[in-house]
mmCIF file of C-alpha atoms in Angstrom:
data_model
loop_
_atom_site.group_PDB
_atom_site.id
_atom_site.type_symbol
_atom_site.label_atom_id
_atom_site.label_comp_id
_atom_site.label_asym_id
_atom_site.label_seq_id
_atom_site.Cartn_x
_atom_site.Cartn_y
_atom_site.Cartn_z
ATOM 1 C CA MET V 1 -10.416 24.030 -11.080
ATOM 2 C CA SER V 2 -9.002 24.213 -14.590
ATOM 3 C CA GLY V 3 -7.411 21.038 -15.861
ATOM 4 C CA ARG V 4 -9.317 18.800 -13.437
ATOM 5 C CA ARG V 5 -11.962 17.441 -15.812
ATOM 6 C CA GLY V 6 -9.777 14.687 -17.240
ATOM 7 C CA PRO V 7 -8.586 13.364 -13.877
ATOM 8 C CA ARG V 8 -12.130 13.640 -12.488
ATOM 9 C CA LEU V 9 -13.411 11.546 -15.397
ATOM 10 C CA TYR V 10 -10.849 8.826 -14.788
ATOM 11 C CA GLU V 11 -11.564 8.881 -11.042
ATOM 12 C CA THR V 12 -15.259 8.348 -11.818
ATOM 13 C CA ILE V 13 -14.485 5.479 -14.172
ATOM 14 C CA ALA V 14 -12.170 3.945 -11.578
ATOM 15 C CA GLY V 15 -14.944 4.210 -8.984
ATOM 16 C CA VAL V 16 -17.336 2.330 -11.278
ATOM 17 C CA PHE V 17 -14.878 -0.526 -11.698
ATOM 18 C CA VAL V 18 -14.218 -0.588 -7.935
ATOM 19 C CA VAL V 19 -17.944 -1.193 -7.449
ATOM 20 C CA LEU V 20 -17.988 -3.891 -10.133
ATOM 21 C CA GLY V 21 -14.942 -5.536 -8.553
ATOM 22 C CA LEU V 22 -16.732 -5.510 -5.206
ATOM 23 C CA VAL V 23 -19.776 -7.221 -6.746
ATOM 24 C CA LEU V 24 -17.557 -9.859 -8.348
ATOM 25 C CA ALA V 25 -15.663 -10.482 -5.094
ATOM 26 C CA PHE V 26 -18.784 -11.098 -3.009
ATOM 27 C CA TRP V 27 -20.347 -13.144 -5.827
ATOM 28 C CA LEU V 28 -17.303 -15.406 -5.907
ATOM 29 C CA ALA V 29 -17.165 -15.571 -2.099
ATOM 30 C CA GLY V 30 -20.796 -16.728 -2.096
ATOM 31 C CA LEU V 31 -19.982 -19.514 -4.566
ATOM 32 C CA PHE V 32 -17.136 -20.679 -2.330
ATOM 33 C CA LEU V 33 -19.363 -20.539 0.752
ATOM 34 C CA VAL V 34 -22.050 -22.721 -0.893
ATOM 35 C CA ARG V 35 -19.382 -25.355 -1.566
ATOM 36 C CA ALA V 36 -17.957 -25.067 1.981
ATOM 37 C CA LEU V 37 -20.799 -26.987 3.659
ATOM 38 C CA PRO V 38 -19.685 -30.110 5.581
ATOM 39 C CA GLY V 39 -20.152 -33.200 3.454
ATOM 40 C CA GLU V 40 -19.395 -31.429 0.178
ATOM 41 C CA PRO V 41 -16.248 -32.542 -1.699
ATOM 42 C CA LEU V 42 -13.224 -30.425 -0.700
ATOM 43 C CA TRP V 43 -15.422 -28.343 1.634
ATOM 44 C CA ILE V 44 -12.470 -27.416 3.863
ATOM 45 C CA VAL V 45 -10.550 -26.102 0.851
ATOM 46 C CA TYR V 46 -13.538 -24.009 -0.194
ATOM 47 C CA LEU V 47 -13.940 -22.717 3.363
ATOM 48 C CA LEU V 48 -10.331 -21.556 3.449
ATOM 49 C CA LEU V 49 -10.744 -19.964 0.025
ATOM 50 C CA PHE V 50 -13.878 -18.205 1.252
ATOM 51 C CA TRP V 51 -12.005 -16.757 4.265
ATOM 52 C CA ALA V 52 -9.034 -15.675 2.149
ATOM 53 C CA LEU V 53 -11.232 -14.036 -0.475
ATOM 54 C CA LEU V 54 -13.387 -12.285 2.120
ATOM 55 C CA THR V 55 -10.577 -10.949 4.299
ATOM 56 C CA TYR V 56 -7.932 -10.135 1.711
ATOM 57 C CA LEU V 57 -10.039 -9.063 -1.265
ATOM 58 C CA ALA V 58 -13.759 -8.477 -0.628
ATOM 59 C CA LEU V 59 -13.647 -6.539 2.669
ATOM 60 C CA PRO V 60 -10.640 -4.401 1.650
ATOM 61 C CA ARG V 61 -12.456 -3.561 -1.582
ATOM 62 C CA LEU V 62 -15.551 -2.591 0.428
ATOM 63 C CA HIS V 63 -13.405 -0.295 2.564
ATOM 64 C CA GLN V 64 -11.838 1.133 -0.598
ATOM 65 C CA LEU V 65 -15.274 1.998 -1.955
ATOM 66 C CA PHE V 66 -16.471 3.626 1.266
ATOM 67 C CA THR V 67 -13.289 5.637 1.769
ATOM 68 C CA LEU V 68 -13.474 6.980 -1.790
ATOM 69 C CA ILE V 69 -16.779 8.501 -0.701
ATOM 70 C CA TYR V 70 -16.273 9.776 2.834
ATOM 71 C CA VAL V 71 -12.528 10.112 3.618
ATOM 72 C CA PRO V 72 -11.307 13.657 2.802
ATOM 73 C CA ASP V 73 -8.767 13.924 -0.010
ATOM 74 C CA TYR V 74 -6.645 16.514 1.795
ATOM 75 C CA PHE V 75 -4.177 16.580 4.684
ATOM 76 C CA ILE V 76 -5.819 15.880 8.048
ATOM 77 C CA GLY V 77 -2.769 14.616 9.922
ATOM 78 C CA ARG V 78 -3.499 10.960 9.158
ATOM 79 C CA THR V 79 -1.899 8.554 6.737
ATOM 80 C CA ARG V 80 -4.003 6.150 4.666
ATOM 81 C CA THR V 81 -3.688 2.440 3.988
ATOM 82 C CA GLY V 82 -3.680 0.951 0.496
ATOM 83 C CA ASP V 83 -7.391 0.230 0.945
ATOM 84 C CA GLY V 84 -8.069 3.885 1.776
ATOM 85 C CA LEU V 85 -8.598 3.428 5.521
ATOM 86 C CA LEU V 86 -7.194 6.037 7.877
ATOM 87 C CA GLY V 87 -3.790 4.798 9.026
ATOM 88 C CA ASP V 88 -1.289 5.913 11.648
ATOM 89 C CA PRO V 89 -1.359 9.590 12.692
ATOM 90 C CA VAL V 90 1.423 11.916 11.601
ATOM 91 C CA ASN V 91 3.238 12.587 14.879
ATOM 92 C CA LEU V 92 6.656 13.946 13.866
ATOM 93 C CA ALA V 93 8.117 16.518 11.444
ATOM 94 C CA LEU V 94 11.740 16.899 10.380
ATOM 95 C CA GLU V 95 14.054 19.468 8.849
ATOM 96 C CA GLY V 96 17.081 18.474 6.796
ATOM 97 C CA SER V 97 17.946 16.684 3.596
ATOM 98 C CA GLU V 98 17.245 13.039 2.871
ATOM 99 C CA GLU V 99 20.919 12.267 3.449
ATOM 100 C CA ASP V 100 20.785 14.060 6.805
ATOM 101 C CA ILE V 101 17.875 11.885 7.937
ATOM 102 C CA HIS V 102 19.559 8.665 6.808
ATOM 103 C CA GLU V 103 22.791 9.549 8.598
ATOM 104 C CA ALA V 104 21.034 10.684 11.779
ATOM 105 C CA MET V 105 18.800 7.611 11.988
ATOM 106 C CA GLN V 106 21.580 5.125 11.329
ATOM 107 C CA ALA V 107 23.923 6.861 13.750
ATOM 108 C CA ALA V 108 21.138 6.458 16.335
ATOM 109 C CA GLY V 109 21.014 2.700 15.733
ATOM 110 C CA TRP V 110 17.998 2.513 13.407
ATOM 111 C CA ILE V 111 17.871 0.049 10.486
ATOM 112 C CA LEU V 112 16.586 0.986 7.026
ATOM 113 C CA ALA V 113 13.594 -1.265 6.266
ATOM 114 C CA ASP V 114 13.717 -3.449 3.165
ATOM 115 C CA GLU V 115 11.391 -2.786 0.264
ATOM 116 C CA ILE V 116 8.382 -5.081 -0.094
ATOM 117 C CA THR V 117 9.374 -7.804 -2.543
ATOM 118 C CA VAL V 118 8.560 -11.484 -2.876
ATOM 119 C CA ARG V 119 11.833 -12.329 -1.137
ATOM 120 C CA SER V 120 11.434 -9.881 1.756
ATOM 121 C CA THR V 121 7.774 -10.799 2.253
ATOM 122 C CA TRP V 122 8.636 -14.478 2.454
ATOM 123 C CA GLY V 123 11.474 -13.688 4.828
ATOM 124 C CA MET V 124 9.105 -11.736 7.066
ATOM 125 C CA ILE V 125 6.589 -14.614 7.137
ATOM 126 C CA VAL V 126 9.280 -17.158 7.981
ATOM 127 C CA SER V 127 10.791 -14.937 10.674
ATOM 128 C CA ALA V 128 7.383 -14.491 12.302
ATOM 129 C CA LEU V 129 6.603 -18.231 12.239
ATOM 130 C CA VAL V 130 9.932 -19.439 13.608
ATOM 131 C CA ARG V 131 10.637 -16.274 15.628
ATOM 132 C CA ARG V 132 13.833 -15.619 13.681
ATOM 133 C CA SER V 133 15.361 -12.150 13.816
ATOM 134 C CA TYR V 134 14.850 -9.945 10.747
ATOM 135 C CA PRO V 135 16.112 -6.430 11.654
ATOM 136 C CA ALA V 136 15.391 -4.969 8.191
ATOM 137 C CA ALA V 137 11.925 -6.500 7.727
ATOM 138 C CA PRO V 138 9.703 -4.445 5.406
ATOM 139 C CA VAL V 139 6.825 -2.367 6.736
ATOM 140 C CA SER V 140 3.369 -2.156 5.176
ATOM 141 C CA ASN V 141 2.656 0.662 2.755
ATOM 142 C CA LEU V 142 1.016 3.805 4.101
ATOM 143 C CA TYR V 143 0.168 6.842 1.969
ATOM 144 C CA LEU V 144 0.348 10.596 2.478
ATOM 145 C CA PHE V 145 -0.098 13.293 -0.176
ATOM 146 C CA GLY V 146 -1.321 10.518 -2.472
ATOM 147 C CA ARG V 147 1.983 8.651 -2.381
ATOM 148 C CA ARG V 148 3.671 5.917 -0.431
ATOM 149 C CA HIS V 149 6.229 6.652 2.265
ATOM 150 C CA ALA V 150 9.676 7.436 0.862
ATOM 151 C CA PHE V 151 11.468 5.095 3.275
ATOM 152 C CA ALA V 152 11.134 3.638 6.757
ATOM 153 C CA TYR V 153 13.411 2.855 9.694
ATOM 154 C CA GLN V 154 12.993 0.390 12.529
ATOM 155 C CA GLN V 155 14.556 -1.235 15.575
ATOM 156 C CA GLU V 156 13.759 -4.855 16.351
ATOM 157 C CA VAL V 157 13.241 -5.647 20.054
ATOM 158 C CA ASP V 158 15.287 -8.534 21.527
ATOM 159 C CA GLY V 159 15.473 -10.333 18.170
ATOM 160 C CA ASN V 160 11.690 -10.729 18.103
ATOM 161 C CA PRO V 161 10.288 -9.893 14.625
ATOM 162 C CA SER V 162 6.820 -9.382 16.115
ATOM 163 C CA GLN V 163 7.972 -6.431 18.225
ATOM 164 C CA ARG V 164 9.703 -3.392 16.779
ATOM 165 C CA HIS V 165 9.959 0.366 16.812
ATOM 166 C CA HIS V 166 9.347 1.796 13.349
ATOM 167 C CA VAL V 167 8.800 5.119 11.618
ATOM 168 C CA ARG V 168 7.844 6.040 8.040
ATOM 169 C CA PHE V 169 8.929 9.264 6.283
ATOM 170 C CA TRP V 170 7.302 11.417 3.590
ATOM 171 C CA ARG V 171 8.827 14.449 1.879
ATOM 172 C CA THR V 172 6.369 17.361 1.855
ATOM 173 C CA PRO V 173 5.449 18.906 -1.532
ATOM 174 C CA ASP V 174 7.204 22.076 -2.654
ATOM 175 C CA GLY V 175 5.515 25.160 -1.255
ATOM 176 C CA TRP V 176 3.191 23.141 0.972
ATOM 177 C CA ARG V 177 2.419 24.398 4.482
ATOM 178 C CA LEU V 178 1.110 22.745 7.590
ATOM 179 C CA PRO V 179 -2.295 23.820 8.875
ATOM 180 C CA GLY V 180 -1.450 27.103 10.575
ATOM 181 C CA GLY V 181 1.092 28.162 7.958
ATOM 182 C CA GLU V 182 4.395 26.597 9.051
ATOM 183 C CA ARG V 183 6.641 24.803 6.580
ATOM 184 C CA VAL V 184 8.556 21.575 7.219
ATOM 185 C CA ALA V 185 10.627 19.432 4.879
ATOM 186 C CA TRP V 186 9.470 16.007 6.065
ATOM 187 C CA LEU V 187 6.606 14.403 7.944
ATOM 188 C CA ALA V 188 6.762 11.055 9.715
ATOM 189 C CA ALA V 189 4.555 8.542 11.502
ATOM 190 C CA GLY V 190 6.176 6.496 14.248
ATOM 191 C CA THR V 191 4.535 3.608 16.118
ATOM 192 C CA TYR V 192 5.574 0.581 18.146
ATOM 193 C CA ASP V 193 4.582 -2.928 17.011
ATOM 194 C CA ARG V 194 3.759 -4.916 20.148
ATOM 195 C CA SER V 195 2.590 -8.197 18.553
ATOM 196 C CA VAL V 196 1.145 -9.899 15.475
ATOM 197 C CA GLY V 197 -2.617 -10.378 15.230
ATOM 198 C CA LEU V 198 -5.679 -10.005 13.010
ATOM 199 C CA SER V 199 -6.976 -6.699 11.696
ATOM 200 C CA ALA V 200 -10.294 -5.747 13.313
ATOM 201 C CA PHE V 201 -11.520 -4.340 9.991
ATOM 202 C CA THR V 202 -10.425 -6.948 7.435
ATOM 203 C CA GLY V 203 -9.336 -10.059 9.374
ATOM 204 C CA GLN V 204 -5.895 -9.950 7.755
ATOM 205 C CA VAL V 205 -2.743 -10.926 9.607
ATOM 206 C CA THR V 206 -0.959 -7.725 10.624
ATOM 207 C CA HIS V 207 1.135 -6.098 13.340
ATOM 208 C CA LYS V 208 -0.718 -4.657 16.332
ATOM 209 C CA ILE V 209 0.602 -1.327 17.587
ATOM 210 C CA ASP V 210 0.850 0.148 21.069
ATOM 211 C CA ALA V 211 -1.872 2.719 21.662
ATOM 212 C CA ASP V 212 0.319 5.473 23.162
ATOM 213 C CA ILE V 213 2.008 6.717 19.997
ATOM 214 C CA ASP V 214 3.420 9.770 21.807
ATOM 215 C CA VAL V 215 5.812 7.467 23.686
ATOM 216 C CA GLU V 216 7.170 6.169 20.376
ATOM 217 C CA ARG V 217 7.390 9.702 18.968
ATOM 218 C CA ASP V 218 9.490 10.821 21.952
ATOM 219 C CA TYR V 219 11.615 7.663 21.746
ATOM 220 C CA ILE V 220 12.557 8.427 18.126
ATOM 221 C CA ILE V 221 13.533 11.990 19.031
ATOM 222 C CA ASN V 222 15.542 10.953 22.084
ATOM 223 C CA THR V 223 17.549 8.284 20.254
ATOM 224 C CA VAL V 224 18.496 10.744 17.495
ATOM 225 C CA ARG V 225 19.382 13.580 19.897
ATOM 226 C CA TYR V 226 21.424 11.244 22.095
ATOM 227 C CA ALA V 227 23.520 10.183 19.084
ATOM 228 C CA ASP V 228 23.630 13.709 17.654
ATOM 229 C CA PRO V 229 23.573 16.406 20.377
ATOM 230 C CA LYS V 230 23.736 19.110 17.696
ATOM 231 C CA SER V 231 20.270 18.201 16.459
ATOM 232 C CA ASN V 232 17.483 20.193 18.051
ATOM 233 C CA VAL V 233 13.728 20.045 18.398
ATOM 234 C CA ARG V 234 10.883 22.513 18.656
ATOM 235 C CA VAL V 235 7.235 21.698 19.262
ATOM 236 C CA ILE V 236 4.143 22.904 17.434
ATOM 237 C CA SER V 237 1.675 22.770 20.311
ATOM 238 C CA GLN V 238 -1.832 21.516 19.681
ATOM 239 C CA PHE V 239 -1.062 20.776 16.038
ATOM 240 C CA SER V 240 -4.155 18.565 16.085
ATOM 241 C CA THR V 241 -6.854 17.922 18.627
ATOM 242 C CA SER V 242 -5.838 15.232 21.081
ATOM 243 C CA TYR V 243 -8.010 12.196 20.500
ATOM 244 C CA HIS V 244 -8.556 8.509 20.950
ATOM 245 C CA SER V 245 -9.074 6.812 17.594
ATOM 246 C CA ARG V 246 -8.082 3.726 15.611
ATOM 247 C CA ASN V 247 -5.672 3.067 12.767
ATOM 248 C CA GLY V 248 -6.266 1.032 9.615
ATOM 249 C CA GLY V 249 -5.785 -2.254 11.492
ATOM 250 C CA GLY V 250 -8.364 -1.362 14.128
ATOM 251 C CA ASP V 251 -5.770 -0.643 16.845
ATOM 252 C CA GLU V 252 -6.508 2.139 19.301
ATOM 253 C CA VAL V 253 -4.201 5.178 19.140
ATOM 254 C CA ARG V 254 -3.839 8.033 21.632
ATOM 255 C CA THR V 255 -1.967 11.324 21.207
ATOM 256 C CA ASP V 256 -1.721 14.735 22.858
ATOM 257 C CA GLY V 257 -1.898 16.469 19.471
ATOM 258 C CA ASP V 258 1.554 18.118 19.617
ATOM 259 C CA LEU V 259 3.895 17.943 16.605
ATOM 260 C CA PRO V 260 7.637 18.024 17.408
ATOM 261 C CA VAL V 261 9.886 19.273 14.599
ATOM 262 C CA LEU V 262 13.266 17.513 14.738
ATOM 263 C CA ASP V 263 16.031 19.408 12.931
ATOM 264 C CA VAL V 264 18.883 17.155 11.783
ATOM 265 C CA THR V 265 20.314 19.588 9.239
ATOM 266 C CA GLY V 266 24.033 18.921 8.761
ATOM 267 C CA ALA V 267 23.942 15.343 10.077
ATOM 268 C CA ALA V 268 25.376 14.095 6.763
ATOM 269 C CA GLU V 269 28.539 16.121 7.466
ATOM 270 C CA ARG V 270 28.673 15.209 11.149
ATOM 271 C CA PHE V 271 28.227 11.462 10.536
ATOM 272 C CA PRO V 272 29.851 10.531 7.199
ATOM 273 C CA LEU V 273 28.641 6.939 7.217
ATOM 274 C CA ASP V 274 28.924 6.682 3.416
ATOM 275 C CA ILE V 275 25.507 5.049 3.010
ATOM 276 C CA GLU V 276 23.347 5.023 -0.082
ATOM 277 C CA SER V 277 20.476 7.470 -0.072
ATOM 278 C CA ASP V 278 16.912 6.325 -0.586
ATOM 279 C CA SER V 279 16.938 7.485 -4.194
ATOM 280 C CA GLU V 280 20.015 5.328 -4.829
ATOM 281 C CA ALA V 281 19.315 2.269 -2.685
ATOM 282 C CA GLY V 282 15.531 2.017 -2.690
ATOM 283 C CA GLY V 283 14.381 4.226 -5.526
ATOM 284 C CA ARG V 284 14.925 1.624 -8.207
ATOM 285 C CA ALA V 285 12.844 -0.954 -6.363
ATOM 286 C CA ARG V 286 9.978 1.462 -5.890
ATOM 287 C CA ARG V 287 9.973 2.328 -9.586
ATOM 288 C CA LEU V 288 8.751 -1.175 -10.312
ATOM 289 C CA PRO V 289 4.999 -1.393 -10.999
ATOM 290 C CA PRO V 290 2.880 -2.215 -7.928
ATOM 291 C CA VAL V 291 2.477 -5.880 -6.998
ATOM 292 C CA PRO V 292 -1.239 -6.061 -7.998
ATOM 293 C CA LEU V 293 -0.398 -4.845 -11.511
ATOM 294 C CA LEU V 294 2.503 -7.274 -11.805
ATOM 295 C CA GLY V 295 0.299 -10.129 -10.613
ATOM 296 C CA ALA V 296 -2.403 -9.271 -13.116
ATOM 297 C CA GLY V 297 0.230 -9.128 -15.842
ATOM 298 C CA LEU V 298 1.554 -12.563 -14.913
ATOM 299 C CA LEU V 299 -1.917 -14.089 -15.248
ATOM 300 C CA THR V 300 -2.409 -12.239 -18.533
ATOM 301 C CA ILE V 301 0.883 -13.540 -19.925
ATOM 302 C CA VAL V 302 0.009 -17.108 -18.906
ATOM 303 C CA SER V 303 -3.403 -16.801 -20.587
ATOM 304 C CA ALA V 304 -1.759 -15.496 -23.774
ATOM 305 C CA ILE V 305 0.707 -18.405 -23.805
ATOM 306 C CA VAL V 306 -2.130 -20.899 -23.332
ATOM 307 C CA ALA V 307 -4.104 -19.263 -26.162
ATOM 308 C CA CYS V 308 -1.065 -19.418 -28.424
ATOM 309 C CA GLY V 309 -0.658 -23.114 -27.651
ATOM 310 C CA ASP V 310 -4.326 -23.743 -28.479
ATOM 311 C CA VAL V 311 -3.875 -22.077 -31.865
ATOM 312 C CA LEU V 312 -0.837 -24.212 -32.641
ATOM 313 C CA HIS V 313 -2.717 -27.347 -31.574
ATOM 314 C CA ALA V 314 -6.067 -26.583 -33.239
ATOM 315 C CA PRO V 315 -5.965 -23.473 -35.459
ATOM 316 C CA ASP V 316 -9.691 -22.927 -35.871
ATOM 317 C CA THR V 317 -11.566 -19.614 -35.900
ATOM 318 C CA LEU V 318 -12.464 -19.688 -32.195
ATOM 319 C CA THR V 319 -8.918 -20.254 -30.976
ATOM 320 C CA VAL V 320 -7.570 -17.580 -33.330
ATOM 321 C CA VAL V 321 -10.106 -15.055 -32.009
ATOM 322 C CA ARG V 322 -9.241 -16.011 -28.452
ATOM 323 C CA LEU V 323 -5.541 -15.464 -29.180
ATOM 324 C CA GLY V 324 -6.347 -12.072 -30.656
ATOM 325 C CA VAL V 325 -8.295 -11.041 -27.553
ATOM 326 C CA GLN V 326 -5.523 -12.245 -25.228
ATOM 327 C CA SER V 327 -2.957 -10.367 -27.316
ATOM 328 C CA LEU V 328 -5.048 -7.193 -27.028
ATOM 329 C CA ILE V 329 -5.331 -7.656 -23.240
ATOM 330 C CA LEU V 330 -1.574 -8.159 -22.993
ATOM 331 C CA LEU V 331 -0.973 -5.001 -25.032
ATOM 332 C CA MET V 332 -3.297 -3.025 -22.747
ATOM 333 C CA TRP V 333 -1.414 -4.314 -19.719
ATOM 334 C CA ILE V 334 1.925 -3.233 -21.222
ATOM 335 C CA MET V 335 0.531 0.242 -21.930
ATOM 336 C CA ALA V 336 -0.905 0.439 -18.384
ATOM 337 C CA VAL V 337 2.553 -0.338 -17.027
ATOM 338 C CA ARG V 338 3.697 2.656 -19.098
ATOM 339 C CA HIS V 339 1.190 4.854 -17.203
ATOM 340 C CA LYS V 340 -1.419 5.023 -20.001
ATOM 341 C CA ARG V 341 -4.793 5.559 -18.351
ATOM 342 C CA TRP V 342 -6.835 4.790 -21.453
ATOM 343 C CA ALA V 343 -5.127 1.386 -21.663
ATOM 344 C CA TRP V 344 -5.787 0.797 -17.964
ATOM 345 C CA VAL V 345 -9.503 1.532 -18.444
ATOM 346 C CA THR V 346 -9.652 -0.784 -21.473
ATOM 347 C CA TYR V 347 -7.838 -3.497 -19.527
ATOM 348 C CA MET V 348 -10.312 -3.196 -16.627
ATOM 349 C CA ALA V 349 -13.299 -3.284 -18.980
ATOM 350 C CA ILE V 350 -12.210 -6.433 -20.830
ATOM 351 C CA GLU V 351 -11.241 -8.308 -17.670
ATOM 352 C CA THR V 352 -14.480 -7.307 -15.916
ATOM 353 C CA LEU V 353 -16.580 -8.618 -18.806
ATOM 354 C CA ALA V 354 -14.549 -11.840 -18.767
ATOM 355 C CA ALA V 355 -15.084 -12.244 -15.015
ATOM 356 C CA PHE V 356 -18.844 -11.765 -15.250
ATOM 357 C CA GLY V 357 -18.925 -14.276 -18.111
ATOM 358 C CA THR V 358 -17.047 -16.993 -16.229
ATOM 359 C CA LEU V 359 -19.022 -16.459 -13.007
ATOM 360 C CA SER V 360 -22.237 -17.086 -14.911
ATOM 361 C CA PHE V 361 -21.275 -20.762 -15.468
ATOM 362 C CA PRO V 362 -19.757 -22.005 -12.192
ATOM 363 C CA ASP V 363 -21.044 -25.576 -12.176
ATOM 364 C CA GLU V 364 -17.780 -27.426 -12.601
ATOM 365 C CA ALA V 365 -14.774 -27.048 -10.296
ATOM 366 C CA SER V 366 -12.599 -25.972 -13.217
ATOM 367 C CA SER V 367 -15.106 -23.250 -14.090
ATOM 368 C CA ILE V 368 -15.189 -21.760 -10.600
ATOM 369 C CA PHE V 369 -11.417 -21.652 -10.387
ATOM 370 C CA GLN V 370 -11.282 -20.051 -13.825
ATOM 371 C CA ALA V 371 -13.799 -17.512 -12.534
ATOM 372 C CA ALA V 372 -11.629 -16.965 -9.444
ATOM 373 C CA LEU V 373 -8.622 -16.132 -11.621
ATOM 374 C CA ALA V 374 -10.690 -13.657 -13.643
ATOM 375 C CA VAL V 375 -11.960 -11.982 -10.471
ATOM 376 C CA LEU V 376 -8.429 -11.794 -9.064
ATOM 377 C CA VAL V 377 -7.297 -9.930 -12.165
ATOM 378 C CA VAL V 378 -10.184 -7.457 -11.873
ATOM 379 C CA LEU V 379 -9.476 -6.819 -8.191
ATOM 380 C CA ALA V 380 -5.777 -6.404 -8.931
ATOM 381 C CA VAL V 381 -6.128 -3.855 -11.731
ATOM 382 C CA THR V 382 -8.710 -1.793 -9.807
ATOM 383 C CA ALA V 383 -6.595 -1.581 -6.627
ATOM 384 C CA ASN V 384 -5.573 1.827 -5.269
ATOM 385 C CA PRO V 385 -1.813 1.344 -5.900
ATOM 386 C CA VAL V 386 -2.507 0.595 -9.576
ATOM 387 C CA ARG V 387 -4.642 3.715 -9.926
ATOM 388 C CA THR V 388 -1.838 5.753 -8.352
ATOM 389 C CA TRP V 389 0.688 4.176 -10.723
ATOM 390 C CA VAL V 390 -1.160 4.935 -13.951
ATOM 391 C CA ASN V 391 -1.818 8.509 -12.790
ATOM 392 C CA GLU V 392 1.870 9.266 -12.268
ATOM 393 C CA GLY V 393 3.106 12.260 -14.210
ATOM 394 C CA ARG V 394 -0.365 13.637 -14.929
ATOM 395 C CA THR V 395 -1.510 17.226 -14.540
ATOM 396 C CA ASP V 396 -3.796 16.484 -11.606
ATOM 397 C CA PRO V 397 -2.419 18.592 -8.717
ATOM 398 C CA ARG V 398 -2.870 15.664 -6.340
ATOM 399 C CA VAL V 399 -0.508 13.622 -8.514
ATOM 400 C CA ARG V 400 2.013 16.432 -9.044
ATOM 401 C CA LEU V 401 2.670 16.343 -5.317
ATOM 402 C CA SER V 402 4.713 13.193 -5.846
ATOM 403 C CA GLN V 403 7.019 14.890 -8.330
ATOM 404 C CA ALA V 404 8.795 16.720 -5.493
ATOM 405 C CA GLU V 405 10.767 13.525 -5.000
#
């Protein structure tokens, strides 16, 4: 237990701000709902804002709070969503290097999924709306060992972006063993997207998966072994209890509990496709700060520019103080991007106080939208991916797991 006090302290502080962010989210949602009554000016706009805030911010934050309390922080054969919900089950293990997996998957006709960026996200939305093919569409982030999947592969079905086979991969930490004592180099979670729908837990638009995940698991193995007969597979029987459960989107999943171990060692020599490895092709993109932290930074930079303009226009004491505060907030954001936890805590504290202050005076439309921006910043900087980012490189054993990459 030595060396855990610091990380425990920061986890406690983070939990407090998660609760405060939850209060702010439902407070703001209530203000939108009051203005969404028929007959009120812009009531349809407020109704849409209420739905968006509830489904994409308030409910996910509620799930984040609950899962911090009751979801075990150790390996149970399930991935986790960014909100902390239990995600897809781990249903495949692999042996071999990262290059071996890339070569084996691509030789079997699988496509490396794009990283989640503004461009790829927009491309995925457009492809879903107009039913345009997007074979390398990004997949949502799932977490194992406290970190996001290293990379993902997929196969689009008949040019339909709503239907696809896909599988995410995680490298196991050095020296780590499966329950029962066996060692494997990689773990994976493969599922089949059958359509696009709404999450049963949050109401967000998401892919709906086929319940029988064992069929997808066997499909992945068969495609690889067909392309590479020298690969082999062994099965860890009854790796987990067979069960009927649900993933983070509320979709039912069924499995027999077996864990096949697919060995593709040497595939890089057998299939010299000359492709870039994940660390070369995708590593740089993943080293960018998480989207919530970047979004919060953008709002902070805009606020600092506005404050600077106010000083130039009317350099009185109030505007100078405001510029000083915005400069301090911007500095804290920069330090948080550099993985400084103390700066992250300071950033959360200042933005939370600002959000409570603006929500206390919501009479005018401009005030409520100003309050909405403040709440968005609080929710962004208290999100799970941001907490994971600022903890990178720390001495907490749960964080050191990610250093195996």
